[in-house]
Coordinates of C-alpha atoms and ligand atoms in Angstrom, one line a residue:
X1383 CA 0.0 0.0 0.0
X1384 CA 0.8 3.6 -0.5
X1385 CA -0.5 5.6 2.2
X1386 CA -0.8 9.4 1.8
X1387 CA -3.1 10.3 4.2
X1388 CA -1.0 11.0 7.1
X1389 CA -2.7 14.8 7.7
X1390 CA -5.4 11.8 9.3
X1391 CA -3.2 9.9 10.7
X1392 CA 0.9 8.8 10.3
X1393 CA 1.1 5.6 9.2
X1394 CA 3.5 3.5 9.7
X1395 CA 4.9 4.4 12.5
X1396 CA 8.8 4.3 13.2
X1397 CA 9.7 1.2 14.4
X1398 CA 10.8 2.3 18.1
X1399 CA 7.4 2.7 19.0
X1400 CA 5.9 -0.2 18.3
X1401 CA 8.3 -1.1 20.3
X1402 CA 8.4 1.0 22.8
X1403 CA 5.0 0.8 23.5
X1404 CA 5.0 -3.4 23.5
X1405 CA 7.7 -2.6 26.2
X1406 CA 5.9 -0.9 28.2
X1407 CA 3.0 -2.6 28.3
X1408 CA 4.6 -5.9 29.0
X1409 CA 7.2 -4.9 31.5
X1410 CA 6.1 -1.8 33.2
X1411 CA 2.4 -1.3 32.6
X1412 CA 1.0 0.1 35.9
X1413 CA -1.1 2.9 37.1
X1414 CA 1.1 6.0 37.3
X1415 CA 1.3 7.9 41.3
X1416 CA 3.7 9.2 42.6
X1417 CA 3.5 7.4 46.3
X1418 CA 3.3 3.9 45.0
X1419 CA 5.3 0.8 44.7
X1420 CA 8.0 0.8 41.6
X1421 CA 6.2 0.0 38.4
X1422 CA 3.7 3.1 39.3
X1423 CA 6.5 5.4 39.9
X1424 CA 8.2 3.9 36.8
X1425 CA 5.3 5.1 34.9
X1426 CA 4.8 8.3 36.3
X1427 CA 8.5 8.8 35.2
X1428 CA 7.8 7.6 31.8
X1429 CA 5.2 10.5 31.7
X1430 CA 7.3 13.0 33.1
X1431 CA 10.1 12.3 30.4
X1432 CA 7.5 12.3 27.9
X1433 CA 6.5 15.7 28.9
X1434 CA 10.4 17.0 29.2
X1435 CA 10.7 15.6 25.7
X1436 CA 7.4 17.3 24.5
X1437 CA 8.8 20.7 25.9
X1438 CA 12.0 20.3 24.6
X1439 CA 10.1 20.2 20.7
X1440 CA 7.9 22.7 21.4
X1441 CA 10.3 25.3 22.9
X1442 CA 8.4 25.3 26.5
X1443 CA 10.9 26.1 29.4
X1444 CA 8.3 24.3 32.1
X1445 CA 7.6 20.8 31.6
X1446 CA 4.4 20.6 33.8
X1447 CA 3.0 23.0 31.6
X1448 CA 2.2 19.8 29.1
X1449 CA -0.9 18.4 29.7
X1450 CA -1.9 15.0 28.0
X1451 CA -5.5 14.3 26.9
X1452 CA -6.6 12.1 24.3
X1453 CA -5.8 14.2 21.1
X1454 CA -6.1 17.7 19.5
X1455 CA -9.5 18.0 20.1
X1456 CA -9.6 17.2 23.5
X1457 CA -7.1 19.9 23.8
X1458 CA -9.0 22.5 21.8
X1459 CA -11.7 21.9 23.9
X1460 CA -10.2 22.4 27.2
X1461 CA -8.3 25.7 26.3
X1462 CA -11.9 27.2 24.5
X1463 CA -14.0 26.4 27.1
X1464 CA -11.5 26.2 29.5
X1465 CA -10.7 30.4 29.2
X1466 CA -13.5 31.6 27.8
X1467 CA -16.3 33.5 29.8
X1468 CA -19.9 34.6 29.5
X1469 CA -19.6 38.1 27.5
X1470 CA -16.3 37.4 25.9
X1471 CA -15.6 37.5 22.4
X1472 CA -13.4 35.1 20.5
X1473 CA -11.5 35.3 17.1
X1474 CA -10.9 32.8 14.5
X1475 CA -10.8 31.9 11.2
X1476 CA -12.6 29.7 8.2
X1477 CA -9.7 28.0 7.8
X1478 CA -10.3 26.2 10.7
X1479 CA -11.3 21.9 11.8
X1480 CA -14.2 21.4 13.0
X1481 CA -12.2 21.0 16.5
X1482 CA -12.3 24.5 16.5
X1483 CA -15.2 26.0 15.0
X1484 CA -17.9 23.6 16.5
X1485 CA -17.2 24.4 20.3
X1486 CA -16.4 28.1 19.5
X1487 CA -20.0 28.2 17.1
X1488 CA -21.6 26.2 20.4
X1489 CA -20.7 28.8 22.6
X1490 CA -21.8 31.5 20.2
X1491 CA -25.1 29.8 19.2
X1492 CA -25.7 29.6 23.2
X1493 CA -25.4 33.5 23.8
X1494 CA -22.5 32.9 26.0
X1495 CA -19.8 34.7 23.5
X1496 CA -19.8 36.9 20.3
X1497 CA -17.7 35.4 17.4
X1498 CA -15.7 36.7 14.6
X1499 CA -14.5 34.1 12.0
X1500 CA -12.2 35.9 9.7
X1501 CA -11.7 35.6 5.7
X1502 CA -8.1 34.0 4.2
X1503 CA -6.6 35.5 1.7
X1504 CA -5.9 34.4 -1.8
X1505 CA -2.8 32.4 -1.1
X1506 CA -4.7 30.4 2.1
X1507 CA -3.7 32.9 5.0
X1508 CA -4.6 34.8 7.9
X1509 CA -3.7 38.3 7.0
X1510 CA -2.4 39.1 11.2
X1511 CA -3.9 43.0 10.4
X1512 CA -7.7 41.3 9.8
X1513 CA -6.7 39.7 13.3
X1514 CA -5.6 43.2 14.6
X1515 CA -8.9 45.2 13.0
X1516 CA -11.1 42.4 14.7
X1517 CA -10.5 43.2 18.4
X1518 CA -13.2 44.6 20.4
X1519 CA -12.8 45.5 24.4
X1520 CA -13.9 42.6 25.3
X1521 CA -11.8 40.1 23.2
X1522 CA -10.3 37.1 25.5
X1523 CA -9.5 35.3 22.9
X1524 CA -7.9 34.4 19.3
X1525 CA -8.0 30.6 18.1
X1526 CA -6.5 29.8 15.1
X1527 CA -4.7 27.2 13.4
X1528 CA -1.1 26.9 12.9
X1529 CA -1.1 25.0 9.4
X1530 CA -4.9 24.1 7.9
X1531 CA -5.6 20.7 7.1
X1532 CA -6.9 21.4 3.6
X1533 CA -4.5 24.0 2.2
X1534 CA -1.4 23.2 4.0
X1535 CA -0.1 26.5 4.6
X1536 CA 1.3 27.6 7.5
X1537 CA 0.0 30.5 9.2
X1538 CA 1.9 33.8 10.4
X1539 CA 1.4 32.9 14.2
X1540 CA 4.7 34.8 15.8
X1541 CA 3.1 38.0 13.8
X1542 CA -0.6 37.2 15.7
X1543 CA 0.7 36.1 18.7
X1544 CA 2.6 39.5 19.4
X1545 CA -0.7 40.6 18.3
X1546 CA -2.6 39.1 20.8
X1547 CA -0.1 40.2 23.9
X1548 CA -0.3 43.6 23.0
X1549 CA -3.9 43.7 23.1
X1550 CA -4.0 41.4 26.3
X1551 CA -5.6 38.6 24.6
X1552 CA -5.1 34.8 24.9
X1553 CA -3.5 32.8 21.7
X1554 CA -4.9 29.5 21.0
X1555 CA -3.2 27.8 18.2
X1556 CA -4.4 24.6 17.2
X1557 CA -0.9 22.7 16.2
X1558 CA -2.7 19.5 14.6
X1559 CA -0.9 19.4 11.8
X1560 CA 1.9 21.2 12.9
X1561 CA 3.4 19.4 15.9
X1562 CA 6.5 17.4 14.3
X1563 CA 6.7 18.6 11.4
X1564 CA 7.0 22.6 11.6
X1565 CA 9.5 23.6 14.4
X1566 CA 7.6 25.3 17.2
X1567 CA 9.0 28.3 19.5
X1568 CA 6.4 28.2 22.2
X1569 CA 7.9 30.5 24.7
X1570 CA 9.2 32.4 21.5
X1571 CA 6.6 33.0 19.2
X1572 CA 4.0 34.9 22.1
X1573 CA 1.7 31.3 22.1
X1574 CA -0.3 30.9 25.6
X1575 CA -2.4 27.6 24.4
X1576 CA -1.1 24.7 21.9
X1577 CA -3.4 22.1 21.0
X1578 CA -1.4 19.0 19.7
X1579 CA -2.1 15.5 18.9
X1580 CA 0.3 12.7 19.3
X1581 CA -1.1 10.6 16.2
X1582 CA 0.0 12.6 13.3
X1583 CA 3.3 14.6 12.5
X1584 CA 4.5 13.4 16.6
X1585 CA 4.4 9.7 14.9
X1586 CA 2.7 8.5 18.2
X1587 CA 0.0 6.4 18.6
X1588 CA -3.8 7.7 18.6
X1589 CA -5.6 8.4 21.7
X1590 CA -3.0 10.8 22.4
X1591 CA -2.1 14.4 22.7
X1592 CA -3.3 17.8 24.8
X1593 CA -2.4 20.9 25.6
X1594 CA 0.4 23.4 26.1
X1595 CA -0.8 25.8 28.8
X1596 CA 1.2 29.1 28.8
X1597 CA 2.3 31.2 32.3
X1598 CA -1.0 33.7 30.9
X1599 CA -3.5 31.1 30.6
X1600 CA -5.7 30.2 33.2
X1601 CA -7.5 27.2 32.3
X1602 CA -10.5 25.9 34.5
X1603 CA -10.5 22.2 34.8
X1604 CA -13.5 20.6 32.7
X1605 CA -12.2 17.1 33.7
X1606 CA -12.0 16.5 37.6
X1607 CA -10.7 14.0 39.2
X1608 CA -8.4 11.2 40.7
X1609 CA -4.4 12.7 40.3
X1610 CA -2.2 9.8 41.4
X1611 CA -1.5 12.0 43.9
X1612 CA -2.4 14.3 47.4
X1613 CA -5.9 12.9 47.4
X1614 CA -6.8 15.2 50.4
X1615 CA -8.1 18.3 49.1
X1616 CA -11.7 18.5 48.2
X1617 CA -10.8 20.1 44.9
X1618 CA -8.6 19.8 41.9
X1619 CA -5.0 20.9 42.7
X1620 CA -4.0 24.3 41.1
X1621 CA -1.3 23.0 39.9
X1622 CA -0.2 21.8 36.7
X1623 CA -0.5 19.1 35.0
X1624 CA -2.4 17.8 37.0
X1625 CA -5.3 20.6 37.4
X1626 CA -6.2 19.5 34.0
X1627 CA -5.5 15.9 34.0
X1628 CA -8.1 13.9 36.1
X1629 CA -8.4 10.1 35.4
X1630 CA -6.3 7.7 34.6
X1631 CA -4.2 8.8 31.4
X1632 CA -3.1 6.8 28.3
X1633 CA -0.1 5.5 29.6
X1634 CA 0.8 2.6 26.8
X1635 CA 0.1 5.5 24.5
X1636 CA 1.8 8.0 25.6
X1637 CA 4.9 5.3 25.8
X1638 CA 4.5 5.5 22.1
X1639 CA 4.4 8.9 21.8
X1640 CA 7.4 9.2 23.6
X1641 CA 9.3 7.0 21.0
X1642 CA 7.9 9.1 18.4
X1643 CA 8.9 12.0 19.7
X1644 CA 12.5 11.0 20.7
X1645 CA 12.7 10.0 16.5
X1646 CA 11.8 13.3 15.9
X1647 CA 14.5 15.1 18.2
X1648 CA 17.0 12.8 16.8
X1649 CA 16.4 13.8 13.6
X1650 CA 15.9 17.1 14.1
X1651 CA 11.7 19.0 13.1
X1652 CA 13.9 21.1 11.3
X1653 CA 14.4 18.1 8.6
X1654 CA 10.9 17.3 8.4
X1655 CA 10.1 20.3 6.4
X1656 CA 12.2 20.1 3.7
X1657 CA 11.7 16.4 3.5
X1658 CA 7.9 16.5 3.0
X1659 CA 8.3 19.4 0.5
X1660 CA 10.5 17.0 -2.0
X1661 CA 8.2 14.5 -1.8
X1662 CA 5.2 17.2 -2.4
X1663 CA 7.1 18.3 -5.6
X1664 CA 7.8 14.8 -6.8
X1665 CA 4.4 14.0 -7.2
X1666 CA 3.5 17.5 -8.7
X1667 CA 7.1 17.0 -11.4
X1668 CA 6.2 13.4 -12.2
X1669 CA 2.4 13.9 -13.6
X1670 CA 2.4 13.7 -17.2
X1671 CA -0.5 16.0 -17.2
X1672 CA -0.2 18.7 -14.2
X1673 CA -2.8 21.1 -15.5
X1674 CA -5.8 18.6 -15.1
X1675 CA -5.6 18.8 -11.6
X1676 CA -6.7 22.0 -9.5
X1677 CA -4.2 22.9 -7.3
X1678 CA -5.8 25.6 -5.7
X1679 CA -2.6 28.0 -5.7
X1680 CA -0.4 25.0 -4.9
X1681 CA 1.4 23.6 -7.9
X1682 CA 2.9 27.2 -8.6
X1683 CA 4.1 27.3 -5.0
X1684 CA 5.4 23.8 -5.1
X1685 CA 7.4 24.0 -8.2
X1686 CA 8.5 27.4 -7.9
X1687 CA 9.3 27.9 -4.6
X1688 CA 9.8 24.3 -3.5
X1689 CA 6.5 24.9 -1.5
X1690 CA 7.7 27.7 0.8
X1691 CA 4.9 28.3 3.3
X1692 CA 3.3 24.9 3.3
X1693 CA 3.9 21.9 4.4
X1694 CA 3.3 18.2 2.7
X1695 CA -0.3 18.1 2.2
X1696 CA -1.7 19.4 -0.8
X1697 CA -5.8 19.4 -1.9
X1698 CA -6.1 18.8 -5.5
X1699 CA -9.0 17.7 -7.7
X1700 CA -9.0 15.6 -11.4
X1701 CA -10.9 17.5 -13.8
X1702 CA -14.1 15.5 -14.7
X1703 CA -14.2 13.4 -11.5
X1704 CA -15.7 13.5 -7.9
X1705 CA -13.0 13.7 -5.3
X1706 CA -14.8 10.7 -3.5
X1707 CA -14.7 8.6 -6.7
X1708 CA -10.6 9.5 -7.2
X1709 CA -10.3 8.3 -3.9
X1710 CA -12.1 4.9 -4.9
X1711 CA -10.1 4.5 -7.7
X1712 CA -6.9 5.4 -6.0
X1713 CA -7.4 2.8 -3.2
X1714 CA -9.2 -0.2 -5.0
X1715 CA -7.5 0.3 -8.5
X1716 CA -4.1 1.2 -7.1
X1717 CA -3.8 0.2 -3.1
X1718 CA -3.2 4.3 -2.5
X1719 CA -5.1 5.3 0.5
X1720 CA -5.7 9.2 0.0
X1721 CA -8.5 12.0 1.9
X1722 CA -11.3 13.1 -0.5
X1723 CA -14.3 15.1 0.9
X1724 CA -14.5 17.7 3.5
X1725 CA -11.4 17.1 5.9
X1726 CA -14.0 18.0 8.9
X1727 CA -13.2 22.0 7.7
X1728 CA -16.5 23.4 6.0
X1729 CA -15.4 26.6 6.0
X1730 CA -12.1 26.0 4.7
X1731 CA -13.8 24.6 1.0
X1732 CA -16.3 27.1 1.3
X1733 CA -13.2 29.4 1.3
X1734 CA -11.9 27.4 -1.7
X1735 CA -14.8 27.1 -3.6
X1736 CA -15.1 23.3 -3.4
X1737 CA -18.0 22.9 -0.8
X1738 CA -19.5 20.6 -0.7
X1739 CA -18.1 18.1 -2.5
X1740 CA -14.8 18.9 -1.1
X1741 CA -10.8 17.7 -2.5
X1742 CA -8.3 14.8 -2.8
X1743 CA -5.9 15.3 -0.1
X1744 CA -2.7 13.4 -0.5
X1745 CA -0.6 13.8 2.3
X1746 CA 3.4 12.5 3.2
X1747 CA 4.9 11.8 6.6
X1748 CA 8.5 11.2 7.7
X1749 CA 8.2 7.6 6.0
X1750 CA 7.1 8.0 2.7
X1751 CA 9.6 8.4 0.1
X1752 CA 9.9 9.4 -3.0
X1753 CA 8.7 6.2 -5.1
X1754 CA 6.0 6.5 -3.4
X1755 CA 4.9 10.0 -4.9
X1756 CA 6.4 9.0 -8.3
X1757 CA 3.8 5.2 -8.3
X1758 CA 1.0 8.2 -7.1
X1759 CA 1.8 10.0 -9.7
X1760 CA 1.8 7.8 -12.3
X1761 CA -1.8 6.5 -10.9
X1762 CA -3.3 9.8 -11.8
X1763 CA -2.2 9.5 -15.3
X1764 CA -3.5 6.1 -15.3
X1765 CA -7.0 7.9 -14.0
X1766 CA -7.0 10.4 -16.3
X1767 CA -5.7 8.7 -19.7
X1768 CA -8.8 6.8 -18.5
Ligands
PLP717 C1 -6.1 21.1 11.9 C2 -6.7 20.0 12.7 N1 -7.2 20.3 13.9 C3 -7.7 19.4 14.7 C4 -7.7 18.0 14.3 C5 -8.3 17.0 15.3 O1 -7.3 16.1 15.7 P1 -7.7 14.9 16.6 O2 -8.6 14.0 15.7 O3 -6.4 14.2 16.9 O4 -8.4 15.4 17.7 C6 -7.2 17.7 13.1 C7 -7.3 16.3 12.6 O5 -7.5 16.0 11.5 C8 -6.7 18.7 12.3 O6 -6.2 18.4 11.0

């Protein structure tokens, strides 16, 4: 198989954590706490060094100030209605998941804040002066994403996030597709929430991910409960993690994660980038017939700029064909597994012009090489020399 739809999820994984994980869950495998016998401290420190590894990617001096939940969303959803209050107004964008939009257009459609969602420009941005001209007195919040999951560009957030701070708001960014793939300055780039999930570009398993919760941020808990820990107090401890942490946490996958994310560190993010670009501009220079597809600004981009600004997803659609019926042919015809439809971002194809039927996304991860996109390629000329 040829699998290209790693914006959904990476697949394979690097060897080390399948391993890693099979590791821990025969050897170690205990309830992490902090006051127990060895195999629960064992995987409390598992979780700790998972953490220190996580802050170390994402450029976050304090360690604790990773929390784990089960994956972006679950982060998303605890920073938005973690922060935000009756009265307060948010911003965001269309080129937004569903992760994002549906709690933020809950909250709106419930009268308990106003909502601006701004335009994108022509080459698939947030202009950061439409973010500036958007503030009202009573903005706590901005929540956008750091690279969208149809277009694949990366967004301008150290320009939004300085933004933000002048104007005393909070800056959610939702890293999805970011997180191991585009280096991230945290601390840096004026962030005070980062959403990640462990299952795509941090090669981890899924079930995983959560949020990065800035010195700014207060986040109320929305998840209470057991802490492996001082179980005297009547309430949730203030601190972190483990204010936002109650329950039991994925401990086998987060043993995966940290595998995944060790890879990554060894290799360095910053040669993710340029690897998922080649591949991105294989597949563009190896069709026969480029200009039946619809790039949607990309191909330009990709050939002659070697895809500056994005990263290795890119939404096309064959002239004459529905992008659910390419991605039929494309995974019965030729084994290719590939993303047609929506992506769970309405707003973004509104924005493109190809709601509702949606694209084809194709997208690489740090195991797919170069035959691969050359074999995709050649499929597509298959599909359209019919
Ligand atoms: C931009 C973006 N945000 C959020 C999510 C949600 O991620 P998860 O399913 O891991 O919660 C995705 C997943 O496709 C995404 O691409």
């Amino acid at each position: 198989m040829i699998y290209l739809d790693n914006a959904a999820t990476s697949f394979p994984k690097p060897e080390p954590v399948y391993r890693g994980m099979e590791e821990f869950v025969r050897t170690a495998g205990a309830n992490p706490g902090r006051g127990g016998h060895r195999r629960a401290v064992e995987a409390e420190s598992m979780i700790t060094d998972t953490r220190r590894l996580l802050a170390r990617l994402f450029g976050c001096a304090r360690p604790e100030r990773i929390v784990f939940g089960h994956n972006a969303t679950d982060g998303l959803n605890m920073a938005i209605k973690g922060v935000l209050r009756a009265g307060d107004h948010a911003i965001t964008s269309v080129l937004e998941h569903n992760s994002v939009s549906r709690p933020l257009n809950q909250l709106e459609q419930d009268g308990v804040i106003q909502l601006t969602r701004l335009p994108a420009t022509g080459d698939h941005r947030i202009d950061p002066d439409d973010v500036a001209r958007a503030f009202r007195p009573n903005t706590r919040l901005v929540a956008l994403t750091h690279v969208s999951n149809v277009t694949g560009t990366i967004q301008p957030i150290a320009a939004i996030g300085a933004i933000a701070r002048e104007r005393d708001a909070l800056f959610l960014i939702d890293a999805a597709q970011s997180a191991g793939v585009v280096p991230i300055e945290f601390d840096r780039d004026g962030i005070d929430l980062l959403a990640f999930t462990g299952h795509k570009g941090l090669c981890g398993p899924t079930g995983t991910g959560g949020l990065v919760v800035g010195e700014r941020a207060a986040v109320r808990p929305w998840r209470e409960g057991g802490t492996g820990g001082d179980s005297t107090r009547p309430v949730q401890p203030e601190e972190l993690p483990h204010r936002l942490e109650g329950g039991t946490p994925n401990v086998f996958g987060i043993a995966g994660l940290r595998e995944g994310v060790r890879v990554l560190l060894g290799r360095g993010v910053d040669t993710v980038l340029p690897h998922e670009r080649d591949l991105i501009k294989t597949f563009v220079t190896s069709l026969r017939r480029p200009e039946r597809l619809s790039w949607y600004g990309a191909d330009r981009v990709i050939t002659e700029r070697n895809g500056e600004g994005r990263v290795g997803l890119v939404s096309a659609n064959l002239e004459g064909f529905a992008p659910a019926e390419v991605g039929a042919i494309l995974d019965e015809q030729f084994d290719i597994a590939v993303r047609p439809g929506l992506h769970c971002a309405p707003y973004a194809h509104k924005h493109l012009g190809t709601y509702p039927q949606g694209t084809v996304r194709l997208s690489v991860g740090i195991l797919t090489t170069a035959d691969d996109m050359r074999r995709a390629a050649a499929a597509y000329d298959d599909i359209t020399a019919g």
